[in-house]
Tab-separated table of N, CA, C and O in Angstrom:
chain	number	residue	atom	x	y	z
A	30	MET	N	-101.610	45.214	-290.621
A	30	MET	CA	-100.678	46.185	-291.700
A	30	MET	C	-100.108	45.451	-292.659
A	30	MET	O	-99.386	44.420	-292.529
A	31	LYS	N	-100.260	46.017	-293.882
A	31	LYS	CA	-99.453	45.295	-295.012
A	31	LYS	C	-98.451	46.338	-295.740
A	31	LYS	O	-98.760	47.731	-295.737
A	32	GLN	N	-97.283	46.057	-295.724
A	32	GLN	CA	-96.223	46.669	-296.395
A	32	GLN	C	-96.524	46.984	-297.931
A	32	GLN	O	-96.434	45.934	-298.502
A	33	VAL	N	-96.845	48.190	-298.497
A	33	VAL	CA	-97.037	48.318	-299.815
A	33	VAL	C	-95.873	48.908	-300.605
A	33	VAL	O	-95.794	48.611	-301.825
A	34	LEU	N	-95.013	49.500	-299.883
A	34	LEU	CA	-93.779	50.131	-300.417
A	34	LEU	C	-92.749	50.373	-299.289
A	34	LEU	O	-93.279	50.236	-298.170
A	35	PRO	N	-91.462	50.590	-299.499
A	35	PRO	CA	-90.613	50.744	-298.501
A	35	PRO	C	-91.119	51.938	-297.601
A	35	PRO	O	-91.433	52.879	-298.194
A	36	TYR	N	-91.122	51.895	-296.508
A	36	TYR	CA	-91.315	53.042	-295.323
A	36	TYR	C	-92.959	53.304	-295.267
A	36	TYR	O	-93.404	54.156	-294.813
A	37	ILE	N	-93.760	52.413	-296.237
A	37	ILE	CA	-95.358	52.935	-296.295
A	37	ILE	C	-96.084	51.639	-295.985
A	37	ILE	O	-95.816	50.704	-296.786
A	38	GLN	N	-96.865	51.604	-295.069
A	38	GLN	CA	-97.860	50.497	-294.693
A	38	GLN	C	-99.320	50.939	-294.916
A	38	GLN	O	-99.641	51.993	-294.587
A	39	ILE	N	-100.026	50.017	-295.061
A	39	ILE	CA	-101.483	50.252	-295.159
A	39	ILE	C	-102.450	49.401	-294.372
A	39	ILE	O	-101.935	48.193	-294.245
A	40	GLY	N	-103.347	49.762	-293.756
A	40	GLY	CA	-104.440	48.810	-292.893
A	40	GLY	C	-105.522	49.502	-292.373
A	40	GLY	O	-105.979	50.815	-292.785
A	41	PHE	N	-106.180	49.163	-291.427
A	41	PHE	CA	-107.391	49.683	-290.802
A	41	PHE	C	-106.942	50.186	-289.428
A	41	PHE	O	-106.276	49.401	-288.588
A	42	HIS	N	-107.630	51.192	-289.128
A	42	HIS	CA	-107.513	51.503	-287.768
A	42	HIS	C	-108.680	51.163	-286.772
A	42	HIS	O	-109.891	51.540	-287.239
A	43	ASN	N	-108.703	50.331	-285.840
A	43	ASN	CA	-109.707	49.797	-285.027
A	43	ASN	C	-110.845	49.290	-286.022
A	43	ASN	O	-112.121	49.412	-285.613
A	44	ASP	N	-110.385	48.657	-287.218
A	44	ASP	CA	-111.416	48.039	-288.174
A	44	ASP	C	-112.526	49.185	-288.675
A	44	ASP	O	-113.602	48.814	-288.831
A	45	GLU	N	-112.082	50.389	-288.535
A	45	GLU	CA	-113.210	51.437	-288.760
A	45	GLU	C	-112.690	52.233	-289.935
A	45	GLU	O	-113.694	52.536	-290.805
A	46	HIS	N	-111.620	52.635	-290.245
A	46	HIS	CA	-111.144	53.361	-291.523
A	46	HIS	C	-109.693	52.955	-291.951
A	46	HIS	O	-108.797	52.613	-291.153
A	47	VAL	N	-109.484	53.199	-293.068
A	47	VAL	CA	-108.227	53.082	-293.673
A	47	VAL	C	-107.207	54.131	-293.060
A	47	VAL	O	-107.346	55.144	-292.848
A	48	ILE	N	-105.973	53.470	-292.799
A	48	ILE	CA	-104.763	54.359	-292.309
A	48	ILE	C	-103.593	53.882	-293.285
A	48	ILE	O	-103.443	52.867	-293.817
A	49	VAL	N	-102.669	54.967	-293.518
A	49	VAL	CA	-101.415	54.801	-294.136
A	49	VAL	C	-100.258	55.349	-293.204
A	49	VAL	O	-100.493	56.409	-292.932
A	50	VAL	N	-99.609	54.416	-292.932
A	50	VAL	CA	-98.366	54.702	-291.882
A	50	VAL	C	-96.940	54.813	-292.846
A	50	VAL	O	-96.613	53.980	-293.509
A	51	VAL	N	-96.567	56.114	-292.609
A	51	VAL	CA	-95.263	56.433	-293.342
A	51	VAL	C	-94.218	56.636	-292.338
A	51	VAL	O	-94.295	57.421	-291.422
A	52	GLY	N	-93.093	56.186	-292.653
A	52	GLY	CA	-91.847	56.201	-291.749
A	52	GLY	C	-91.087	57.506	-291.862
A	52	GLY	O	-89.903	57.502	-291.426
A	53	ASP	N	-91.589	58.519	-292.368
A	53	ASP	CA	-90.710	59.814	-292.379
A	53	ASP	C	-91.656	61.034	-292.741
A	53	ASP	O	-92.698	60.840	-293.552
A	54	TYR	N	-91.476	62.015	-292.142
A	54	TYR	CA	-92.390	63.253	-292.428
A	54	TYR	C	-92.356	63.869	-293.761
A	54	TYR	O	-93.377	64.112	-294.434
A	55	GLU	N	-91.182	64.003	-294.288
A	55	GLU	CA	-91.217	64.407	-295.753
A	55	GLU	C	-91.738	63.591	-296.849
A	55	GLU	O	-92.592	64.078	-297.544
A	56	LEU	N	-91.609	62.224	-296.569
A	56	LEU	CA	-92.351	61.193	-297.493
A	56	LEU	C	-93.867	61.235	-297.099
A	56	LEU	O	-94.520	61.247	-298.213
A	57	ALA	N	-94.235	61.382	-296.029
A	57	ALA	CA	-95.676	61.609	-295.871
A	57	ALA	C	-96.387	62.768	-296.366
A	57	ALA	O	-97.461	62.764	-297.065
A	58	ASP	N	-95.604	64.017	-296.218
A	58	ASP	CA	-96.193	65.121	-297.267
A	58	ASP	C	-96.251	64.879	-298.739
A	58	ASP	O	-97.285	65.207	-299.361
A	59	PHE	N	-95.371	64.066	-299.239
A	59	PHE	CA	-95.408	63.717	-300.693
A	59	PHE	C	-96.494	62.813	-300.583
A	59	PHE	O	-97.316	62.910	-301.871
A	60	ILE	N	-96.673	61.882	-299.995
A	60	ILE	CA	-97.958	60.825	-300.293
A	60	ILE	C	-99.284	61.703	-300.099
A	60	ILE	O	-100.256	61.341	-300.904
A	61	GLU	N	-99.295	62.577	-299.093
A	61	GLU	CA	-100.472	63.270	-298.967
A	61	GLU	C	-100.932	63.946	-300.089
A	61	GLU	O	-101.993	63.892	-300.664
A	62	ASP	N	-99.883	64.716	-300.748
A	62	ASP	CA	-99.856	65.436	-302.127
A	62	ASP	C	-100.498	64.469	-303.167
A	62	ASP	O	-101.296	64.697	-303.979
A	63	PHE	N	-99.655	63.312	-303.397
A	63	PHE	CA	-100.099	62.504	-304.319
A	63	PHE	C	-101.343	61.941	-304.302
A	63	PHE	O	-102.060	61.877	-305.110
A	64	LEU	N	-101.699	61.240	-303.205
A	64	LEU	CA	-103.024	60.731	-303.044
A	64	LEU	C	-104.132	61.694	-303.261
A	64	LEU	O	-105.342	61.356	-303.758
A	65	GLY	N	-104.002	62.857	-302.639
A	65	GLY	CA	-104.989	64.029	-302.492
A	65	GLY	C	-105.292	64.438	-303.999
A	65	GLY	O	-106.216	64.619	-304.646
A	66	ASP	N	-104.042	64.841	-304.579
A	66	ASP	CA	-104.163	65.634	-305.776
A	66	ASP	C	-104.119	64.837	-306.999
A	66	ASP	O	-105.040	65.088	-308.031
A	67	ASP	N	-103.499	63.737	-307.006
A	67	ASP	CA	-103.284	62.984	-308.357
A	67	ASP	C	-104.369	61.802	-308.416
A	67	ASP	O	-104.790	61.502	-309.556
A	68	CYS	N	-104.690	61.293	-307.089
A	68	CYS	CA	-105.615	60.032	-306.991
A	68	CYS	C	-107.162	60.644	-306.512
A	68	CYS	O	-107.804	59.818	-306.420
A	69	ASP	N	-107.311	61.913	-306.122
A	69	ASP	CA	-108.452	62.109	-305.475
A	69	ASP	C	-108.684	61.392	-304.321
A	69	ASP	O	-110.024	61.046	-304.031
A	70	LEU	N	-107.839	61.123	-303.479
A	70	LEU	CA	-108.098	60.283	-302.300
A	70	LEU	C	-107.482	61.173	-300.954
A	70	LEU	O	-106.571	60.758	-300.516
A	71	PRO	N	-108.212	62.244	-300.694
A	71	PRO	CA	-107.769	63.068	-299.707
A	71	PRO	C	-107.928	62.533	-298.293
A	71	PRO	O	-108.941	61.571	-298.138
A	72	TYR	N	-107.070	62.764	-297.409
A	72	TYR	CA	-107.148	61.996	-295.918
A	72	TYR	C	-107.944	62.897	-294.983
A	72	TYR	O	-107.931	64.107	-295.313
A	73	ASP	N	-108.536	62.503	-293.930
A	73	ASP	CA	-109.089	63.220	-292.924
A	73	ASP	C	-108.286	64.059	-291.804
A	73	ASP	O	-108.327	65.204	-291.925
A	74	TYR	N	-107.296	63.262	-291.438
A	74	TYR	CA	-106.447	63.925	-290.564
A	74	TYR	C	-105.179	63.034	-290.294
A	74	TYR	O	-105.311	61.944	-290.885
A	75	ARG	N	-104.157	63.551	-289.676
A	75	ARG	CA	-102.812	62.850	-289.485
A	75	ARG	C	-102.525	62.726	-288.106
A	75	ARG	O	-102.733	63.779	-287.433
A	76	THR	N	-102.004	61.849	-287.631
A	76	THR	CA	-101.327	61.681	-286.339
A	76	THR	C	-99.713	61.532	-286.392
A	76	THR	O	-99.256	60.850	-287.486
A	77	THR	N	-98.999	61.828	-285.473
A	77	THR	CA	-97.365	61.682	-285.458
A	77	THR	C	-97.092	61.059	-284.328
A	77	THR	O	-97.724	61.360	-283.181
A	78	VAL	N	-96.139	60.213	-284.212
A	78	VAL	CA	-95.201	59.601	-283.306
A	78	VAL	C	-93.721	59.850	-283.418
A	78	VAL	O	-93.231	59.681	-284.563
A	79	GLU	N	-93.245	60.746	-282.443
A	79	GLU	CA	-91.688	60.980	-282.526
A	79	GLU	C	-90.939	59.549	-282.545
A	79	GLU	O	-91.233	58.650	-281.731
A	80	ARG	N	-90.065	59.766	-283.059
A	80	ARG	CA	-88.886	58.404	-283.185
A	80	ARG	C	-87.451	59.191	-283.215
A	80	ARG	O	-87.299	60.217	-283.671
A	81	PRO	N	-86.613	58.483	-282.860
A	81	PRO	CA	-85.195	58.859	-283.100
A	81	PRO	C	-84.851	59.344	-284.584
A	81	PRO	O	-85.284	58.411	-285.393
A	82	GLY	N	-84.425	60.422	-284.922
A	82	GLY	CA	-84.195	60.883	-286.169
A	82	GLY	C	-85.555	61.458	-286.883
A	82	GLY	O	-85.237	61.691	-288.263
A	83	GLY	N	-86.812	61.378	-286.204
A	83	GLY	CA	-87.858	61.901	-287.111
A	83	GLY	C	-89.125	61.555	-286.476
A	83	GLY	O	-89.355	61.439	-285.282
A	84	GLU	N	-90.095	61.399	-287.614
A	84	GLU	CA	-91.339	61.066	-287.076
A	84	GLU	C	-91.912	59.885	-287.891
A	84	GLU	O	-91.774	59.834	-288.986
A	85	ILE	N	-93.030	59.225	-287.298
A	85	ILE	CA	-93.818	58.410	-287.998
A	85	ILE	C	-95.069	58.951	-288.131
A	85	ILE	O	-95.871	59.315	-287.128
A	86	VAL	N	-95.498	59.183	-289.405
A	86	VAL	CA	-96.870	59.683	-289.803
A	86	VAL	C	-97.907	58.758	-290.060
A	86	VAL	O	-97.691	57.864	-290.867
A	87	THR	N	-99.099	58.968	-289.577
A	87	THR	CA	-100.185	58.161	-290.018
A	87	THR	C	-101.247	58.822	-290.516
A	87	THR	O	-101.858	59.987	-289.890
A	88	LEU	N	-101.752	58.782	-291.713
A	88	LEU	CA	-102.702	59.261	-292.376
A	88	LEU	C	-104.081	58.529	-292.302
A	88	LEU	O	-104.145	57.357	-292.653
A	89	HIS	N	-105.045	59.167	-291.873
A	89	HIS	CA	-106.416	58.488	-291.403
A	89	HIS	C	-107.439	59.115	-292.560
A	89	HIS	O	-107.528	60.371	-292.855
A	90	PHE	N	-108.090	58.180	-293.263
A	90	PHE	CA	-108.750	58.467	-294.263
A	90	PHE	C	-110.311	58.306	-293.905
A	90	PHE	O	-110.530	57.605	-292.776
A	91	PRO	N	-111.192	58.962	-294.667
A	91	PRO	CA	-112.645	58.718	-294.273
A	91	PRO	C	-113.228	57.486	-294.140
A	91	PRO	O	-112.544	56.513	-295.044
A	92	ALA	N	-114.093	57.171	-293.599
A	92	ALA	CA	-114.765	55.915	-293.420
A	92	ALA	C	-115.221	55.397	-294.911
A	92	ALA	O	-115.265	54.096	-295.134
A	93	SER	N	-115.607	56.141	-295.818
A	93	SER	CA	-116.011	55.893	-297.144
A	93	SER	C	-114.725	55.428	-298.060
A	93	SER	O	-115.099	54.991	-298.994
A	94	ALA	N	-113.563	55.760	-297.644
A	94	ALA	CA	-112.402	55.417	-298.488
A	94	ALA	C	-112.310	53.845	-298.463
A	94	ALA	O	-112.168	53.168	-297.344
A	95	LEU	N	-111.907	53.402	-299.496
A	95	LEU	CA	-111.558	51.938	-299.667
A	95	LEU	C	-110.242	51.698	-299.884
A	95	LEU	O	-109.325	52.297	-300.502
A	96	LEU	N	-109.748	50.637	-299.034
A	96	LEU	CA	-108.355	50.282	-298.911
A	96	LEU	C	-107.824	49.918	-300.341
A	96	LEU	O	-106.758	50.181	-300.642
A	97	GLN	N	-108.736	49.217	-301.119
A	97	GLN	CA	-108.048	48.862	-302.592
A	97	GLN	C	-107.625	49.961	-303.335
A	97	GLN	O	-106.817	50.205	-304.089
A	98	GLU	N	-108.565	51.146	-303.229
A	98	GLU	CA	-108.258	52.338	-304.177
A	98	GLU	C	-107.156	53.160	-303.467
A	98	GLU	O	-106.262	53.366	-304.327
A	99	ILE	N	-106.955	53.153	-302.144
A	99	ILE	CA	-105.767	53.877	-301.797
A	99	ILE	C	-104.576	53.079	-302.060
A	99	ILE	O	-103.469	53.548	-302.363
A	100	GLU	N	-104.521	51.573	-301.822
A	100	GLU	CA	-103.371	50.768	-302.065
A	100	GLU	C	-102.921	50.851	-303.476
A	100	GLU	O	-101.795	51.006	-303.923
A	101	GLY	N	-104.196	50.857	-304.332
A	101	GLY	CA	-103.736	51.019	-305.813
A	101	GLY	C	-103.257	52.381	-306.175
A	101	GLY	O	-102.341	52.370	-307.057
A	102	GLY	N	-103.527	53.345	-305.521
A	102	GLY	CA	-102.950	54.647	-305.889
A	102	GLY	C	-101.413	54.548	-305.361
A	102	GLY	O	-100.416	55.225	-306.118
A	103	LEU	N	-101.180	54.210	-304.155
A	103	LEU	CA	-99.808	53.958	-303.824
A	103	LEU	C	-98.828	53.160	-304.785
A	103	LEU	O	-97.742	53.562	-304.796
A	104	THR	N	-99.297	51.968	-305.221
A	104	THR	CA	-98.539	51.157	-306.153
A	104	THR	C	-98.331	51.890	-307.322
A	104	THR	O	-97.520	51.349	-308.044
A	105	LYS	N	-98.745	53.169	-307.839
A	105	LYS	CA	-98.513	53.929	-308.816
A	105	LYS	C	-97.192	54.532	-308.754
A	105	LYS	O	-96.613	55.006	-309.513
A	106	LEU	N	-96.700	54.697	-307.521
A	106	LEU	CA	-95.559	55.538	-307.084
A	106	LEU	C	-94.218	54.572	-307.560
A	106	LEU	O	-94.177	53.507	-307.441
A	107	SER	N	-93.329	55.332	-307.959
A	107	SER	CA	-91.971	54.789	-308.242
A	107	SER	C	-91.246	54.327	-306.918
A	107	SER	O	-91.069	55.004	-306.049
A	108	LEU	N	-90.538	53.214	-306.945
A	108	LEU	CA	-89.901	52.889	-305.625
A	108	LEU	C	-88.721	53.824	-305.719
A	108	LEU	O	-88.278	54.118	-304.536
A	109	ASP	N	-88.078	54.167	-306.828
A	109	ASP	CA	-86.959	54.886	-306.700
A	109	ASP	C	-87.108	56.347	-306.146
A	109	ASP	O	-86.479	56.918	-305.341
A	110	GLU	N	-88.494	56.845	-306.644
A	110	GLU	CA	-88.943	57.974	-305.983
A	110	GLU	C	-88.985	58.179	-304.389
A	110	GLU	O	-88.832	59.042	-303.632
A	111	VAL	N	-89.842	57.138	-304.089
A	111	VAL	CA	-90.123	56.884	-302.573
A	111	VAL	C	-88.771	56.796	-301.753
A	111	VAL	O	-88.629	57.353	-300.808
A	112	ASP	N	-87.789	56.148	-302.188
A	112	ASP	CA	-86.564	55.874	-301.654
A	112	ASP	C	-85.749	57.088	-301.670
A	112	ASP	O	-85.116	57.625	-300.595
A	113	ARG	N	-85.857	57.896	-302.827
A	113	ARG	CA	-85.113	59.256	-302.708
A	113	ARG	C	-85.594	60.292	-301.811
A	113	ARG	O	-84.860	60.925	-301.130
A	114	ILE	N	-86.985	60.295	-301.740
A	114	ILE	CA	-87.611	61.233	-300.696
A	114	ILE	C	-87.345	60.794	-299.421
A	114	ILE	O	-87.101	61.735	-298.514
A	115	TYR	N	-87.304	59.485	-299.058
A	115	TYR	CA	-87.129	59.140	-297.698
A	115	TYR	C	-85.684	59.472	-297.102
A	115	TYR	O	-85.309	59.969	-296.188
A	116	ARG	N	-84.711	59.315	-298.214
A	116	ARG	CA	-83.249	59.707	-297.897
A	116	ARG	C	-83.017	61.100	-297.835
A	116	ARG	O	-81.752	61.501	-297.256
A	117	LEU	N	-83.794	61.927	-298.153
A	117	LEU	CA	-83.544	63.325	-297.840
A	117	LEU	C	-83.327	63.734	-296.342
A	117	LEU	O	-82.575	64.526	-295.880
A	118	ASN	N	-84.162	63.049	-295.433
A	118	ASN	CA	-84.000	63.226	-294.163
A	118	ASN	C	-83.360	62.134	-293.146
A	118	ASN	O	-83.180	62.028	-292.110
A	119	ASN	N	-83.152	61.041	-293.762
A	119	ASN	CA	-82.520	59.553	-293.259
A	119	ASN	C	-81.366	59.156	-293.712
A	119	ASN	O	-81.076	59.298	-294.878
């Protein structure tokens, strides 16, 4: 897994498809909307794991999605915006 932004990692799930792991539910919603609407990179499904104070959300992308495209989309985000959204719940 590679840390691309604070609270956001990208990598592969079982070497099969790209996943983005987000350390907050609200931030994950923002990332979903941004990648899907602004970058035309919709995810297939999401999984969650409870943690003290919230959830860790994993977005699973289709096998056809390229890690470089998703990572490129994520790097367009402002660090200040990511941090602001994360701090809404944390």
